[in-house]
mmCIF file of C-alpha atoms in Angstrom:
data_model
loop_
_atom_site.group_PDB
_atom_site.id
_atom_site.type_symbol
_atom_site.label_atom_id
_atom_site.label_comp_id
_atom_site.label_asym_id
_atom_site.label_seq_id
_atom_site.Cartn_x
_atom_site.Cartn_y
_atom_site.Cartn_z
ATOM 1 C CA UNK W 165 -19.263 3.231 -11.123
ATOM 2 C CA UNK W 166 -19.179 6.344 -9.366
ATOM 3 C CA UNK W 167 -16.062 8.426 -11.231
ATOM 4 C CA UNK W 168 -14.344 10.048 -7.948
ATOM 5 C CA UNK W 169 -10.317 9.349 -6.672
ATOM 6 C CA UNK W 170 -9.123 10.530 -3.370
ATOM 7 C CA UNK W 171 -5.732 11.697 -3.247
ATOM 8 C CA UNK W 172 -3.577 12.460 -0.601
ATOM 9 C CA UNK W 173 -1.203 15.453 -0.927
ATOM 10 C CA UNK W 174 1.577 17.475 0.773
ATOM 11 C CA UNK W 175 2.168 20.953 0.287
ATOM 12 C CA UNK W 176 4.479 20.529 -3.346
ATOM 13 C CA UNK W 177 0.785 19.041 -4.861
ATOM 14 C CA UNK W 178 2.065 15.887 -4.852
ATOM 15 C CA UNK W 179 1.128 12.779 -3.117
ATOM 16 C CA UNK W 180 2.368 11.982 0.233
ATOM 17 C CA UNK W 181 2.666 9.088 2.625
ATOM 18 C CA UNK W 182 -0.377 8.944 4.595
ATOM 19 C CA UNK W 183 1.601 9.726 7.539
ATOM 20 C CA UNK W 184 2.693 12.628 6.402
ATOM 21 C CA UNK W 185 0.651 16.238 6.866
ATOM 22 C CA UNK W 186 -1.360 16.545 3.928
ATOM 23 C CA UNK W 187 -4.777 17.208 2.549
ATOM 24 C CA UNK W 188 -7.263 14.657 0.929
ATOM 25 C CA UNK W 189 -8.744 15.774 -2.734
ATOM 26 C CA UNK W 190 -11.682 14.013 -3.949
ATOM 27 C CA UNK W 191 -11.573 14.528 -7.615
ATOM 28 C CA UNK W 192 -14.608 13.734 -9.903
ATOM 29 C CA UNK W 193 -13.984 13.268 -14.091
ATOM 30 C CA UNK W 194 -17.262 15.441 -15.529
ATOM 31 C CA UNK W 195 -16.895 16.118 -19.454
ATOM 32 C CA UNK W 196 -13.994 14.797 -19.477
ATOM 33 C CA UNK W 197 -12.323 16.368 -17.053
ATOM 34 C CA UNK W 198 -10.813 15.874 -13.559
ATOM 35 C CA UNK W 199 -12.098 18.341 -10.586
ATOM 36 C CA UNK W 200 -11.547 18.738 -6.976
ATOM 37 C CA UNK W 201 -14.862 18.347 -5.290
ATOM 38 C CA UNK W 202 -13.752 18.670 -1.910
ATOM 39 C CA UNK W 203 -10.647 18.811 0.383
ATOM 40 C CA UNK W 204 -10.010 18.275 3.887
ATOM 41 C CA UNK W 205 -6.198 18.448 5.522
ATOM 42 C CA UNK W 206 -5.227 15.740 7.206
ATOM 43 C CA UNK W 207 -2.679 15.525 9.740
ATOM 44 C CA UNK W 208 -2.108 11.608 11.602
ATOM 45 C CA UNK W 209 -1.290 11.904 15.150
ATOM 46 C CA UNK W 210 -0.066 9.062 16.946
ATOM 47 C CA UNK W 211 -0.054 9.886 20.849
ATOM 48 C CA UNK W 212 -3.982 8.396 21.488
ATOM 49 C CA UNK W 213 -2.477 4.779 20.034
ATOM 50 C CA UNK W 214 -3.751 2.415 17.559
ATOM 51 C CA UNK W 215 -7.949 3.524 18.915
ATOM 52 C CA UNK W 216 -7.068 7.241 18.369
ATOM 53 C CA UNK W 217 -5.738 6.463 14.430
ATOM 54 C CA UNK W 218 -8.664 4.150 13.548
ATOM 55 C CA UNK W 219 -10.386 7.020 15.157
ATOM 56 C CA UNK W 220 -9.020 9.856 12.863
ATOM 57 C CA UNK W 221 -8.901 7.213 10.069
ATOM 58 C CA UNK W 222 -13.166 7.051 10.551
ATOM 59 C CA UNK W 223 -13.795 10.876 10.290
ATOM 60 C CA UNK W 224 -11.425 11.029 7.114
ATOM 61 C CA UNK W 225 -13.506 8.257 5.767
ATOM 62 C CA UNK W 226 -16.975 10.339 6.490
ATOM 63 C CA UNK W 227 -15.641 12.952 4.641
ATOM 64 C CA UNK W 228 -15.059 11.705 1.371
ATOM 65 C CA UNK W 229 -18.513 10.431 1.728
ATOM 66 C CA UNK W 230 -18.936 7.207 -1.176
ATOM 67 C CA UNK W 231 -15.503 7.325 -2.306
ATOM 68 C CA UNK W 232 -13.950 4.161 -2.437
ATOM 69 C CA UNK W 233 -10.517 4.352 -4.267
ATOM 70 C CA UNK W 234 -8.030 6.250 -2.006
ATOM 71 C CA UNK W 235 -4.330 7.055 -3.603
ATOM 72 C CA UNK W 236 -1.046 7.895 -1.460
ATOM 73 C CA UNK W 237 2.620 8.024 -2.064
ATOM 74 C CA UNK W 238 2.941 5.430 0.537
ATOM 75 C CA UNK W 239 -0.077 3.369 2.636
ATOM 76 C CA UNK W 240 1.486 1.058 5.275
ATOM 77 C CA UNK W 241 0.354 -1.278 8.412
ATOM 78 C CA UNK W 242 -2.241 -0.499 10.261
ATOM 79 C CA UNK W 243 -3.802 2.603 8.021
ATOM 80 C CA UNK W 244 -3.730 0.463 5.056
ATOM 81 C CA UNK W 245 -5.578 -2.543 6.909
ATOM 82 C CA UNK W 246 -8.082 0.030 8.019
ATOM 83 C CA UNK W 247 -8.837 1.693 4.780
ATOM 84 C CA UNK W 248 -8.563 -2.118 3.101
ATOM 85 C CA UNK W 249 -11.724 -3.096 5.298
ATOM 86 C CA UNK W 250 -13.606 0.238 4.952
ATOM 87 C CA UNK W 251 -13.474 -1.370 1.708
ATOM 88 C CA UNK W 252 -11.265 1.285 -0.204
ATOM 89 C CA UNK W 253 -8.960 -0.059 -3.518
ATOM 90 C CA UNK W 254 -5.630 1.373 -2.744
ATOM 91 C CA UNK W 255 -3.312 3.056 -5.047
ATOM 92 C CA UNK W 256 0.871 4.547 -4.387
ATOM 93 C CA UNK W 257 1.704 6.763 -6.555
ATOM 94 C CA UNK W 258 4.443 9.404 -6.534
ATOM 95 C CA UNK W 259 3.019 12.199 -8.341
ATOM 96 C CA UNK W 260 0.767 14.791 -9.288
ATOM 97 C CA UNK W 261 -2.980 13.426 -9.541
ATOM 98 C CA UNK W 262 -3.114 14.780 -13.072
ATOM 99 C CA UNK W 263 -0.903 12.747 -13.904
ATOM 100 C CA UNK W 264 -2.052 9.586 -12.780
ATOM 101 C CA UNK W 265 -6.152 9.660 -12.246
ATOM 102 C CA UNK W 266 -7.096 8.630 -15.946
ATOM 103 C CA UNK W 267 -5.125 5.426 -15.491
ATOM 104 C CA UNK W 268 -6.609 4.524 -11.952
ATOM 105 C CA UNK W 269 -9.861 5.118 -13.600
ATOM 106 C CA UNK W 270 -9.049 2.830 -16.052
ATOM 107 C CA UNK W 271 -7.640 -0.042 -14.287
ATOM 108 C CA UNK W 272 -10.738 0.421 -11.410
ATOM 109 C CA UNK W 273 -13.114 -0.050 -14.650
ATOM 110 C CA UNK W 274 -11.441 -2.811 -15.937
ATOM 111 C CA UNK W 275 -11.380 -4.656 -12.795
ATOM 112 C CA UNK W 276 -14.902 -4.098 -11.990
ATOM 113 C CA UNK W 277 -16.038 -5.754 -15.577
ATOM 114 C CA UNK W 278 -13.749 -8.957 -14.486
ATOM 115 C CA UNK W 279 -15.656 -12.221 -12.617
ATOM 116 C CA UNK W 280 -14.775 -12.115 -9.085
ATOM 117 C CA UNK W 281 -11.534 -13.818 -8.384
ATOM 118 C CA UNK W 282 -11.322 -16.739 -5.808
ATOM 119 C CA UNK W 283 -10.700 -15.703 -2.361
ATOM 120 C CA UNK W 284 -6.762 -15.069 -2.240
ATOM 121 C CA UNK W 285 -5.501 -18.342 -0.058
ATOM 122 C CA UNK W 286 -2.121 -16.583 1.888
ATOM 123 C CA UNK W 287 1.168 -18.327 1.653
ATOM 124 C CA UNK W 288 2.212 -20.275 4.281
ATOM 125 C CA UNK W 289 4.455 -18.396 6.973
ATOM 126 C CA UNK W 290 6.951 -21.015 8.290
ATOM 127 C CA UNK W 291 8.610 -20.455 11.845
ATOM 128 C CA UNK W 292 12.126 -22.578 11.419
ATOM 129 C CA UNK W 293 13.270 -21.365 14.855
ATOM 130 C CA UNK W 294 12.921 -19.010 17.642
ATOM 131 C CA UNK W 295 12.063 -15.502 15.775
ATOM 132 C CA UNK W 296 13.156 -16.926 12.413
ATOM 133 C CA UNK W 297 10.599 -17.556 9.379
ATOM 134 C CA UNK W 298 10.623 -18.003 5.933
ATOM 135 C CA UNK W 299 7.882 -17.547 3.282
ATOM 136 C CA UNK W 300 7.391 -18.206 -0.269
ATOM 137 C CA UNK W 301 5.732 -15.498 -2.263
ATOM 138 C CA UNK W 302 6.332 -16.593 -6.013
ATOM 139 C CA UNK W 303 2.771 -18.443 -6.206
ATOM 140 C CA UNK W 304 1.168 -14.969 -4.799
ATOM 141 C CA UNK W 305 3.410 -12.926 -7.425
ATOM 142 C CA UNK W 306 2.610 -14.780 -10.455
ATOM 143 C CA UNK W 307 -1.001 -15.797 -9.844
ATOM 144 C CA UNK W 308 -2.148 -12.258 -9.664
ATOM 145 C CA UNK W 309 -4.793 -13.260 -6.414
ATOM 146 C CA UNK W 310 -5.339 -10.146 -5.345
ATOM 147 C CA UNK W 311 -3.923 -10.276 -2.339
ATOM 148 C CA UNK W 312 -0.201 -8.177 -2.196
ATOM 149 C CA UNK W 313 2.870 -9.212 -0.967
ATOM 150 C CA UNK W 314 2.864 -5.857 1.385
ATOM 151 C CA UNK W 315 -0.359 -7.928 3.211
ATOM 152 C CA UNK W 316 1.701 -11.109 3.936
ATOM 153 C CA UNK W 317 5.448 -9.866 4.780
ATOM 154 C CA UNK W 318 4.359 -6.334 6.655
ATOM 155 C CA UNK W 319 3.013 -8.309 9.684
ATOM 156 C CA UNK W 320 6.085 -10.482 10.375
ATOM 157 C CA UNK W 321 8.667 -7.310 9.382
ATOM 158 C CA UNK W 322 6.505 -5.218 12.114
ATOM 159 C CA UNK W 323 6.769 -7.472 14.831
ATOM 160 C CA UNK W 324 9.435 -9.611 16.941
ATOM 161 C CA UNK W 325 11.719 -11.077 14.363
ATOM 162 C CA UNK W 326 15.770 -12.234 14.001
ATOM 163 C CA UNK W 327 15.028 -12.949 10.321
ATOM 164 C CA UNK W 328 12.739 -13.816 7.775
ATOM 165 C CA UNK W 329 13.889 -15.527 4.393
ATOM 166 C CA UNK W 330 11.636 -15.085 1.206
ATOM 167 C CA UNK W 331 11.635 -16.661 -2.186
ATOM 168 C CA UNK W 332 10.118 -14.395 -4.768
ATOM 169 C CA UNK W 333 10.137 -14.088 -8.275
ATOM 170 C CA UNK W 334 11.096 -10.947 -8.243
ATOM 171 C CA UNK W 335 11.974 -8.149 -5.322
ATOM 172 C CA UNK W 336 8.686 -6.344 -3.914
ATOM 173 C CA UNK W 337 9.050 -2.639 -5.117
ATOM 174 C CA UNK W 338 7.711 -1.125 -1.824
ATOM 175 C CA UNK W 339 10.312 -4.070 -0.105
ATOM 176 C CA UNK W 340 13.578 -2.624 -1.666
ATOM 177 C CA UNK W 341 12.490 0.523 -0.810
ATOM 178 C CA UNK W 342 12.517 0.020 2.838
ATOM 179 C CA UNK W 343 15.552 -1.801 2.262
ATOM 180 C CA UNK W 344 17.231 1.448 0.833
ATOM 181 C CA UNK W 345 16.146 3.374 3.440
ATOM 182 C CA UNK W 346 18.025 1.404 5.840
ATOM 183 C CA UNK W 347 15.123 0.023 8.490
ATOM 184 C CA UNK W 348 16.563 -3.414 7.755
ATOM 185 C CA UNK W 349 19.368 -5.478 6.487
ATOM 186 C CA UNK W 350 19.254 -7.805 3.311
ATOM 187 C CA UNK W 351 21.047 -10.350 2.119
ATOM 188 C CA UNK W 352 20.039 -11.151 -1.946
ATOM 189 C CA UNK W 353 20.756 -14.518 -3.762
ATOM 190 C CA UNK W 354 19.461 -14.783 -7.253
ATOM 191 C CA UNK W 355 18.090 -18.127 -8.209
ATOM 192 C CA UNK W 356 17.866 -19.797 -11.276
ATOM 193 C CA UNK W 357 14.007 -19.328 -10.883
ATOM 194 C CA UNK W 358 13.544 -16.512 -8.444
ATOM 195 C CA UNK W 359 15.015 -14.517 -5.697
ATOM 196 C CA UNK W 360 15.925 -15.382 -2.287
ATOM 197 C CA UNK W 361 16.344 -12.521 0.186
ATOM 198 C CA UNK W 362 17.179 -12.885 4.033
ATOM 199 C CA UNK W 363 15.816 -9.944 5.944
ATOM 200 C CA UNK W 364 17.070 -9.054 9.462
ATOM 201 C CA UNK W 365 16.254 -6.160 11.484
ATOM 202 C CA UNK W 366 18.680 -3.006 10.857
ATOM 203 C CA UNK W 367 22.055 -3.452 13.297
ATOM 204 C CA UNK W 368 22.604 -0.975 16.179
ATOM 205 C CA UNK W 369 25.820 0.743 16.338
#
């Protein structure tokens, strides 16, 4: 397994969404050791649409040449589902890469000596009325598929909806954090075995 992380990072050194300006570091561990190998700034811009970021998505891609495992503060939507089928493992961190590259390594080599999992079977999305669903995701939480709850609710929360209820064992991490940052409302009930959450789209004035 070929010992090189891609990081993306703003100008403090630390990562940074993907949307953000930045630069991508490829960093190689020889003797022990992490080094940059190369670095390329990288800035998305949105104005050519969804053809125009796959586009500038592709020549960031060529650039870090056989790189697979690609690590961000945040990765959402569309450039996530891109790098995800350019076949990258994705890592968010908030951090320095010295601080966190010895434990991606790790965790990449341990997954890589596990038996290849069964294909990840998504939870059923159900539509209970006119822009209204609801969703389980405690199977997908506790059975540790591979596939994320970030790939099943990110679809329905970026498109048409009044609200979408969720059972979970436990509150997504990158959910709450959208949730704090006010791009929607949510309503939490704890359960005896779980967590229900109704999510609506934020309120206008």
């Amino acid at each position: 397994m070929a010992r090189e992380i891609a990081v993306f990072v703003g100008e403090n050194g630390s990562t940074a969404a993907l949307e953000e300006p930045g630069k991508v570091i490829v960093y190689r561990r020889q003797k022990g050791k992490w080094q940059p190998v190369s670095e390329t700034k990288f800035q998305l811009d949105r104005s050519s649409g969804m053809a125009g970021v796959r586009q500038q998505l592709t020549a960031m891609i060529e650039l870090v040449g056989l790189c697979r495992v690609f690590v961000a503060r945040t990765v959402s939507g569309l450039l996530y589902k891109e790098l995800e089928q350019a076949g990258f493992s994705i890592w968010e961190f908030d951090g320095r890469p010295l601080e966190f590259l010895e434990y991606v390594l790790i965790q990449e080599e341990l997954a890589a000596r596990q038996p290849a999992p069964l294909k990840a079977v998504a939870p059923a999305v159900v539509e209970t009325g006119p822009g209204c669903y609801q969703v389980s995701l405690k199977e997908l939480q506790q059975s540790g598929s591979g596939l994320t709850s970030k790939q099943v609710l990110q679809p329905l929360l970026n498109g048409s909806f009044y609200h979408v209820e969720v059972l979970c064992s436990h509150i997504p991490p990158w959910l709450e954090a959208e949730w704090v940052s006010g791009r929607f409302d949510c309503n939490v009930e704890r359960l005896a075995d779980g967590v229900k959450l109704v999510i609506k789209k934020q309120s206008c004035g």
